[in-house]
PDB file of C-alpha atoms and ligand atoms in Angstrom:
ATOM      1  CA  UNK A   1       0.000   0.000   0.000  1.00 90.00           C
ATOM      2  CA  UNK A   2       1.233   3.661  -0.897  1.00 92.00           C
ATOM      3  CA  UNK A   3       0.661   6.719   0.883  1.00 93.00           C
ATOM      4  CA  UNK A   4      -2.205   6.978  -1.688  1.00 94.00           C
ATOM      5  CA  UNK A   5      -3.915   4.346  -1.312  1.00 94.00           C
ATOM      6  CA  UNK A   6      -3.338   4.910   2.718  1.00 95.00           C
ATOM      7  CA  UNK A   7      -5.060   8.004   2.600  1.00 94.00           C
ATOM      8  CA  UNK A   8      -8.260   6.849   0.178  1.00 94.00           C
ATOM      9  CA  UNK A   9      -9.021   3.960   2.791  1.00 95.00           C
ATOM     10  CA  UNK A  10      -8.976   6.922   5.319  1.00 95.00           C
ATOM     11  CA  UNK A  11     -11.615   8.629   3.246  1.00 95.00           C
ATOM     12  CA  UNK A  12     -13.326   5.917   2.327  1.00 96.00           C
ATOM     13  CA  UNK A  13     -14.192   4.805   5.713  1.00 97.00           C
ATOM     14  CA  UNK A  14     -15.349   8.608   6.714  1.00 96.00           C
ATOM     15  CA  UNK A  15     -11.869   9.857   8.995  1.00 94.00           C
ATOM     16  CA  UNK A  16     -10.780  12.914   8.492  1.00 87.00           C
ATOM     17  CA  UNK A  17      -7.558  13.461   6.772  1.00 82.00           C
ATOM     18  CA  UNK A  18      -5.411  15.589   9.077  1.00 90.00           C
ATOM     19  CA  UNK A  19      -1.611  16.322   8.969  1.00 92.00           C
ATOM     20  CA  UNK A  20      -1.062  13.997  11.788  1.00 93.00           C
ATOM     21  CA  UNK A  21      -2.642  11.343  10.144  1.00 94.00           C
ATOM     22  CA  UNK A  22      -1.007  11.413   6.822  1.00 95.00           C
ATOM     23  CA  UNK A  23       2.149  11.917   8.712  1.00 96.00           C
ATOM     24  CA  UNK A  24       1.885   8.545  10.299  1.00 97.00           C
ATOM     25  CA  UNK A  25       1.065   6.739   7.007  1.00 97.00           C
ATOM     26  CA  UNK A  26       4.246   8.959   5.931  1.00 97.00           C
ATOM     27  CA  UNK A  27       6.635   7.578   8.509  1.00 98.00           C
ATOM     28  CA  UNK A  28       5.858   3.903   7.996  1.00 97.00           C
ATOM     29  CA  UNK A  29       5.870   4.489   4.262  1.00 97.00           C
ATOM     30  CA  UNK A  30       9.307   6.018   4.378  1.00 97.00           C
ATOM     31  CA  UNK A  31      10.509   3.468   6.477  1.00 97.00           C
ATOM     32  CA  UNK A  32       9.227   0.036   5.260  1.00 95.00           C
ATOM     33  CA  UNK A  33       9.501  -2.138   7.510  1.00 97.00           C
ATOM     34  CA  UNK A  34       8.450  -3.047  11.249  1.00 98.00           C
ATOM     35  CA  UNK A  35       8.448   0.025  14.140  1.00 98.00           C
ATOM     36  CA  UNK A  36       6.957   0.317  17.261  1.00 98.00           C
ATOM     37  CA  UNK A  37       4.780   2.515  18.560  1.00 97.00           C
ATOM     38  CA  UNK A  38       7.729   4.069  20.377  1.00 97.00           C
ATOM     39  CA  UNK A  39       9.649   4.429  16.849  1.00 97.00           C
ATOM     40  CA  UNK A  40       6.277   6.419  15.866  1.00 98.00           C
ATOM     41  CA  UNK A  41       6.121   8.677  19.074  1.00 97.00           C
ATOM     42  CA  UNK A  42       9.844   9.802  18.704  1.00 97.00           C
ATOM     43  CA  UNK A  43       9.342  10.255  14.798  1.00 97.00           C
ATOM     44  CA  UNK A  44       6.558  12.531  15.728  1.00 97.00           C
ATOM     45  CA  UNK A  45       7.211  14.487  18.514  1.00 96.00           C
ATOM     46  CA  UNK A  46       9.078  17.028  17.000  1.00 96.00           C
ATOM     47  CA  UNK A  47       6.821  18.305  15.156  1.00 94.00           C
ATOM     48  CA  UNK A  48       3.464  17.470  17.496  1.00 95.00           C
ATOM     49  CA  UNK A  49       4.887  18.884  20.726  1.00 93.00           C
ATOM     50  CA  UNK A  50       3.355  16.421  23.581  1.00 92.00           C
ATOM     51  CA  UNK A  51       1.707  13.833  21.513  1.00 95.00           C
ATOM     52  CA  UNK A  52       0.636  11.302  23.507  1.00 95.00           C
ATOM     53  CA  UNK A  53       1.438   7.777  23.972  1.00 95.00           C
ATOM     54  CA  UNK A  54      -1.858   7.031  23.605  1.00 96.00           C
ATOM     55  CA  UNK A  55      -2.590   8.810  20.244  1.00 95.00           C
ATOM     56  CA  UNK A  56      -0.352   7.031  18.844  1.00 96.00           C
ATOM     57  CA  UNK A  57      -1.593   3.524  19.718  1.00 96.00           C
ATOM     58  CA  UNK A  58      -5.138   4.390  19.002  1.00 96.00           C
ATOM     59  CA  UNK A  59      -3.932   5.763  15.787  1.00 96.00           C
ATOM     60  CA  UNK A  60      -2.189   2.766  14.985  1.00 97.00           C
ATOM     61  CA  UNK A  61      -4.820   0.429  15.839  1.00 96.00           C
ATOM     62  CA  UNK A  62      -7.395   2.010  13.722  1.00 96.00           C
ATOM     63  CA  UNK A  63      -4.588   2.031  10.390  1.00 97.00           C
ATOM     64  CA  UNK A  64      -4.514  -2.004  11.618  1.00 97.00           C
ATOM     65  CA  UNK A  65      -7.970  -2.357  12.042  1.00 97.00           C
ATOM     66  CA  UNK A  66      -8.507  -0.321   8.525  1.00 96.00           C
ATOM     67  CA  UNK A  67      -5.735  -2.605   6.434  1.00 94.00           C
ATOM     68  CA  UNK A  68      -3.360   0.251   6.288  1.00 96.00           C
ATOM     69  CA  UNK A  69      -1.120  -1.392   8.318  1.00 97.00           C
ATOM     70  CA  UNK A  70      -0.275  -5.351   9.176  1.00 96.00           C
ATOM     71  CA  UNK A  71       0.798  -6.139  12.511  1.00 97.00           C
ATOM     72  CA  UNK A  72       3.480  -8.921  14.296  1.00 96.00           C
ATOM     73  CA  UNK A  73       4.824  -9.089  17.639  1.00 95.00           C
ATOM     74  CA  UNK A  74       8.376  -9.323  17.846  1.00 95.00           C
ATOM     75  CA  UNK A  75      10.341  -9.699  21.038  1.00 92.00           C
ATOM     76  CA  UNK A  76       7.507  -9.060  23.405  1.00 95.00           C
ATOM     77  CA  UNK A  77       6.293  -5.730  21.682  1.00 95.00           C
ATOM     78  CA  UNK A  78       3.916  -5.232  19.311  1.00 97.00           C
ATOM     79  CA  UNK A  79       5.262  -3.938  15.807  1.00 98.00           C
ATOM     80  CA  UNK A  80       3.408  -2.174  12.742  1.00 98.00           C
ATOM     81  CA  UNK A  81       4.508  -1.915   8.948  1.00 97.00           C
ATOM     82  CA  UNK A  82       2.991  -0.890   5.802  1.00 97.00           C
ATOM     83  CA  UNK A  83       0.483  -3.684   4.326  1.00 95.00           C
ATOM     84  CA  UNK A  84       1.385  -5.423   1.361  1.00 92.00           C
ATOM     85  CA  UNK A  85      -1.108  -5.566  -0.883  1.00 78.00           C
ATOM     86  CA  UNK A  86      -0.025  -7.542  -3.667  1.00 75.00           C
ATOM     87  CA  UNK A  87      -0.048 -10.913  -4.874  1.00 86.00           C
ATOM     88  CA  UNK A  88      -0.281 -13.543  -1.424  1.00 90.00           C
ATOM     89  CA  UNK A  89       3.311 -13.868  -0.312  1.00 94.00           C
ATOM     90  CA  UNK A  90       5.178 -14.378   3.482  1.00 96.00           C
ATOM     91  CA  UNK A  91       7.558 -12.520   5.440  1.00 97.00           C
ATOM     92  CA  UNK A  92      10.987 -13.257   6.622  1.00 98.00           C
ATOM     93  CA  UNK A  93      11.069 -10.750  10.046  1.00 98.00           C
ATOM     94  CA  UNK A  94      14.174  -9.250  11.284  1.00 98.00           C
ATOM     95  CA  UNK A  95      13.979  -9.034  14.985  1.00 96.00           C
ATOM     96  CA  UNK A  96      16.948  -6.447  15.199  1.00 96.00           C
ATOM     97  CA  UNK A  97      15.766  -3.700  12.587  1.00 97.00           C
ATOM     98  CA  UNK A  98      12.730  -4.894  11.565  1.00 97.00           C
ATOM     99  CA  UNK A  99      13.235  -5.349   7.748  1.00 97.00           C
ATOM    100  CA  UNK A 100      11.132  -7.814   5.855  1.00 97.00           C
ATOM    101  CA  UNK A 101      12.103 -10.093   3.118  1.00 97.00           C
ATOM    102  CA  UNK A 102       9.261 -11.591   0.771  1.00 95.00           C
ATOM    103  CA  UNK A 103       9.087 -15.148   0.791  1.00 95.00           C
ATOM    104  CA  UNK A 104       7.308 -16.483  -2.460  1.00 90.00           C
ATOM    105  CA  UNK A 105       6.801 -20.044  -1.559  1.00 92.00           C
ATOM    106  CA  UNK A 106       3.408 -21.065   0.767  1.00 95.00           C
ATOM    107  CA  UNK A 107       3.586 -23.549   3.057  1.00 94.00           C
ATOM    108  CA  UNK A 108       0.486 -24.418   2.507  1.00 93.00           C
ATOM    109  CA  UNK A 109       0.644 -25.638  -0.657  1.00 89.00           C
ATOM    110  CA  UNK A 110       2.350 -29.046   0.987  1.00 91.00           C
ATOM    111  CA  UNK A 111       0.353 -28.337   4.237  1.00 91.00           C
ATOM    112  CA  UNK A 112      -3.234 -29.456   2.644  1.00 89.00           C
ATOM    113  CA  UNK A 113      -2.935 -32.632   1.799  1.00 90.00           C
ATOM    114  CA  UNK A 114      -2.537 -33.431   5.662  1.00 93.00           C
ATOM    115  CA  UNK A 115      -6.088 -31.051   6.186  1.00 92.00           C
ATOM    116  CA  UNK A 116      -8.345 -32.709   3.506  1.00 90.00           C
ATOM    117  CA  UNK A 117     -11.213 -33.156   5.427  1.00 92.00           C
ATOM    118  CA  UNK A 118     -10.809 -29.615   7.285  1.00 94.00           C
ATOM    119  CA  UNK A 119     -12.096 -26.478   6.395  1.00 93.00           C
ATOM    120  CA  UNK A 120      -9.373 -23.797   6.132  1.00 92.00           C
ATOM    121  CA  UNK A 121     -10.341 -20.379   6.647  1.00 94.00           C
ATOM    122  CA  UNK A 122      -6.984 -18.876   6.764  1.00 92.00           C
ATOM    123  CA  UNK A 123      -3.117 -19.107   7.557  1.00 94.00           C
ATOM    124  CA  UNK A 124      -0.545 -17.260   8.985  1.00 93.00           C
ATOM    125  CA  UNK A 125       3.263 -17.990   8.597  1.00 95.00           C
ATOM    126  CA  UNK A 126       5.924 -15.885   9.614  1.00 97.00           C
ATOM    127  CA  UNK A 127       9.821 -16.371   9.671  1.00 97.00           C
ATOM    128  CA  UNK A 128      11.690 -14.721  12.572  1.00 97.00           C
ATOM    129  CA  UNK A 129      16.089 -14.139  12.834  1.00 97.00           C
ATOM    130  CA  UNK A 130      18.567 -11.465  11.394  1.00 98.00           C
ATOM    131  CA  UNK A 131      18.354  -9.692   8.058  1.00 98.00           C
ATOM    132  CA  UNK A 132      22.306 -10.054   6.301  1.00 98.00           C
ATOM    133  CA  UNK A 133      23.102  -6.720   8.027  1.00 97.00           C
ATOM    134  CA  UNK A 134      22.460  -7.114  11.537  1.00 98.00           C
ATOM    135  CA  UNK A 135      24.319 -10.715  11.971  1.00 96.00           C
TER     136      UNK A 135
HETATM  137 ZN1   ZN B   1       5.124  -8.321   1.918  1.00 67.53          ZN
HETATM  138 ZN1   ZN B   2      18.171  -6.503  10.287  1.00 67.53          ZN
HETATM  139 ZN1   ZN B   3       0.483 -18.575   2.398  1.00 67.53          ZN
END
């Protein structure tokens, strides 16, 4: 998802676009990959003298709730990124910096044959370490 597209869903789903708010869709655009709602609250402050902690987290739980954003939790704390919205694809997760590498291949594709009789509604499947950089 682009900034865009971000800011459409926004509309679409009657909030009101206000600098904060694109500025939050701008920070996790810029940085593409997994932050915390501290990363956020530092990014911000500058400019938003004594934003709250809790702006922030209700802000990010509405871009989550909305599809704006995709959530994991990594090392105890709860992380946000962009959403991909593309083709259906998994995630290699840095835990140091956050990065994300696309993975192409679905488990599930050898997974099924062991579910036959089930009815799957949906997966999840996530791959956790370090990214080249931070080894
Ligand atoms: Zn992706
Ligand atoms: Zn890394
Ligand atoms: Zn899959």
């Amino acid at each position: 998802m682009n900034v865009q597209e971000a800011l459409e869903v926004l509309k679409d789903n009657g909030y009101k676009y206000t600098g904060k708010r694109k500025d939050i869709i701008d920070f996790f655009s810029k940085e593409n990959r997994y932050r915390t709602a501290k990363d956020l609250l530092q990014y911000m402050e500058p400019n938003y003298n004594g934003i709250s902690f809790d702006t922030i987290y209700r802000n990010l739980h509405l871009y989550n709730e909305l599809g704006i954003l995709e959530a994991t939790e990594l090392n105890g704390e709860k992380h946000f990124r962009m959403k991909c919205d593309h083709h259906h694809h998994h995630h290699f997760i840095c835990k140091e910096c956050g990065i994300t590498k696309e993975i192409r291949h679905c488990p599930m594709d050898v997974i099924n044959s062991e579910l036959s009789n089930f009815e799957i509604e949906d997966h999840k499947f996530e791959i956790y370490g370090r990214c080249p950089e931070c080894q």
